[in-house]
């Protein structure tokens, strides 16, 4: 995650390619057009996919992309890494499944109803989790996944426990390939919704405040930003969108098992996708989902259900955190900048950049003695 | 109606389990104090040590405790290296969040390697004294539980002595309290912090061997341990070792007592209920100092 004290990719105006990557092209409508172009390109996949398997893999990757982009609304904008989003995904899918089974309402109305309930529930969880900063938040988010796994496995009479819950299909007449094709476009529509939501939030005052929280929560608070409320709002929106993805997934896949619906490893994989692509970029989580999602499918196809994919995910996570915490899009932007025209002779440096350089020097000194984190100590005493 | 004898037995068993939890949570607290790191791989290392104990015991036929001769120094070394070459490289400003993902990755690698090396089959150590128990004031206490509690108590006592009485312990506490000031009086904080990390991981080695005596182990088991342990350190107040120990004893006892009416699966939720209640009533934990409020 980047913040003011990073210098690896200083923000600089002037390179349009870089801005396109950031999803902030020229004008107010540029990024919206970029979203449409990306979605249109993705829409060609069912034509290219040779067989139903490739089509279903496409659905899975799109599902990851929606999930990761929704996660990024919280994780990217506020810097609060949640490892518990899978709990809300799973609640959304179980809520939808139970509604479809036990009532007569339309399947997609059920998805929305479940997502609204889960969104409200997430506010309750977020209220507890966000009362303290950083570490406790992560701990609570992991705890919520573990407790949901426990509850859904034990509460057999309602959830079916480990035997699973079979959700009837919304389109019973469709053959399997057609079913995948329809859901591919439904997920694509969902991706459009999530990307636009992210962009709208990102550009609003609300989004600016969230980013202020990410950079320095103390200063944001002292400027009068109601940090607790905004963090909670971001968490609620993010969880609501995640629950929609979960509900649609339930309708598509049709079989729910607590082990997979509340899998903390998948939660980490979602965070990995966002981080790998770049949490500061509109399309970062999408790129990450395509890379990690395809890799996971590849592993599953070639090595089966072994422990190997755990090792691979773990190593990739460690590598990304250590070597590319800004994501591949940041690296690409750096490359484009290097190849593009050099900067003007008059150096334009914003106050933030000057500060970033100073911080980098301080950081370089501190790397020698990492035990001594003076800033955090100083903040403690405030 | 629950009989008095059953209640008494559960109370004893709960305290014994709580003692073990206290040792396991002490390591987590230590990492957090040193670097504000939430070490998600702690339970995975505990499991690794349990697997080594099982493997040692089943190939040589000796007591699994003897494996500690190798695992304690080994884990100390791993902890030192992990701190020096992985965690110390993270940017200080995003340390807490990135360290979570980093240690999550390490936990996955350990889980995956355990699965590759010894498959996903459930394993259990068979000991000559595995099923015997002693009677204490009418309560039947399994010997393995007493052994692992004794091991936990011994390690916690040594940890206390190391922290309070040795030069290294004083340096470590100084580093935790104020790194820069510690440097000014001539402490090599990098080295001390690395060794502190090693110390935390060494407690995982002991805890793993102690757990291997009484638990059936399989590669994904560490997820079931890390949740309760993290709940304990939040309830006790992040960074406070006595707080973690008291919370561990209390929650361990409550858990075992709740097993009588609720069954073992639902009794586990007590940790998460306690976690949520703590955050709502007293977010800094019940014994936490200034550290806990901010993190």
XYZ file of C-alpha atoms in Angstrom, chain B residues 137-293:
157
model
C -9.713 -34.550 45.001
C -12.136 -36.727 43.063
C -11.317 -35.272 39.617
C -9.713 -37.380 36.881
C -6.890 -35.395 35.290
C -5.115 -36.880 32.232
C -1.355 -37.047 32.681
C -0.682 -35.466 29.266
C -2.572 -32.341 30.306
C -0.487 -32.078 33.471
C 2.734 -32.541 31.500
C 1.842 -29.866 28.960
C 0.716 -27.471 31.679
C 3.969 -28.035 33.556
C 5.896 -27.370 30.370
C 3.911 -24.180 29.774
C 4.386 -22.992 33.347
C 8.100 -23.720 33.189
C 8.514 -21.840 29.907
C 6.482 -18.867 31.083
C 8.557 -18.707 34.265
C 11.772 -18.805 32.218
C 10.380 -16.149 29.903
C 9.602 -13.999 32.926
C 13.090 -14.474 34.343
C 14.710 -13.732 30.988
C 12.686 -10.557 30.586
C 13.207 -9.318 34.152
C 16.594 -10.540 35.256
C 18.955 -10.763 32.318
C 20.815 -8.052 30.471
C 19.155 -9.180 27.226
C 15.710 -8.989 28.802
C 16.329 -5.454 29.993
C 17.560 -4.442 26.546
C 14.525 -6.050 24.943
C 12.113 -4.255 27.251
C 13.920 -0.985 26.604
C 13.655 -1.572 22.847
C 9.945 -2.269 23.173
C 9.355 0.822 25.294
C 11.307 3.304 23.236
C 13.579 2.181 20.447
C 15.457 5.422 19.937
C 16.118 5.964 23.612
C 17.339 2.385 23.821
C 19.794 3.127 21.023
C 21.021 6.207 22.786
C 22.101 4.160 25.770
C 23.989 1.842 23.479
C 21.612 -1.023 22.789
C 21.888 -2.665 19.390
C 18.137 -2.538 18.855
C 18.130 -4.444 15.549
C 19.909 -7.380 17.095
C 17.845 -7.281 20.271
C 14.574 -7.056 18.357
C 15.633 -9.988 16.164
C 16.491 -12.048 19.226
C 13.181 -11.052 20.813
C 11.439 -12.357 17.738
C 13.444 -15.555 18.038
C 12.367 -15.832 21.663
C 8.719 -15.518 20.586
C 9.132 -18.263 18.031
C 10.936 -20.447 20.588
C 7.765 -20.324 22.714
C 5.929 -21.642 19.652
C 8.331 -24.610 19.598
C 7.580 -25.434 23.239
C 3.858 -24.854 22.802
C 3.735 -27.097 19.752
C 5.441 -29.978 21.521
C 3.112 -29.538 24.504
C 0.055 -29.526 22.254
C 1.201 -32.556 20.294
C 0.798 -34.635 23.442
C -2.943 -34.113 23.624
C -4.141 -33.025 20.201
C -4.819 -34.799 16.925
C -2.975 -32.762 14.317
C -3.566 -32.074 10.611
C -2.132 -29.344 8.349
C -5.024 -26.870 8.410
C -5.425 -27.089 12.184
C -3.518 -23.867 12.806
C -6.520 -21.795 11.715
C -8.433 -23.182 14.671
C -5.689 -22.051 17.018
C -4.826 -18.635 15.678
C -8.380 -17.314 16.178
C -8.587 -18.023 19.922
C -4.998 -16.861 20.428
C -5.624 -13.529 18.728
C -8.825 -13.095 20.690
C -6.823 -13.668 23.874
C -4.241 -10.997 23.090
C -6.934 -8.430 22.239
C -8.942 -9.206 25.373
C -5.786 -9.016 27.486
C -4.726 -5.789 25.813
C -2.329 -5.859 22.870
C 1.276 -5.916 24.003
C 0.664 -6.931 27.611
C 2.066 -10.368 28.539
C 0.421 -10.551 32.005
C -2.841 -9.420 30.412
C -2.595 -12.177 27.822
C -1.853 -14.756 30.522
C -4.848 -13.732 32.645
C -7.158 -13.626 29.610
C -5.874 -17.042 28.533
C -6.563 -18.624 31.922
C -10.011 -17.034 32.151
C -11.136 -17.839 28.599
C -9.628 -21.338 28.671
C -11.567 -22.115 31.856
C -14.809 -20.636 30.540
C -14.439 -22.605 27.347
C -14.052 -25.928 29.121
C -16.916 -25.118 31.508
C -19.180 -24.217 28.575
C -18.428 -27.540 26.930
C -20.705 -29.217 29.504
C -23.968 -27.565 28.373
C -23.067 -26.551 24.796
C -20.741 -29.158 23.358
C -17.187 -28.517 22.215
C -17.956 -26.841 18.873
C -20.186 -24.094 20.219
C -17.986 -23.624 23.284
C -15.212 -22.384 20.968
C -17.281 -19.327 20.143
C -16.585 -17.975 23.638
C -13.292 -16.569 22.344
C -15.010 -14.624 19.584
C -17.834 -13.444 21.830
C -15.220 -12.208 24.289
C -13.363 -10.485 21.448
C -16.458 -8.580 20.288
C -17.521 -7.680 23.819
C -14.040 -6.396 24.591
C -13.980 -4.198 21.504
C -17.390 -2.779 22.315
C -16.849 -2.204 26.027
C -13.132 -1.608 26.334
C -11.387 -1.479 22.947
C -7.906 -1.191 24.423
C -8.325 -4.537 26.197
C -8.530 -5.167 29.896
C -4.863 -4.852 30.782
C -3.415 -2.992 27.808
C -1.229 0.016 28.187
C -0.792 2.901 25.806
C 0.175 0.612 22.921
C -3.214 -0.985 22.594
C -5.222 2.168 22.094
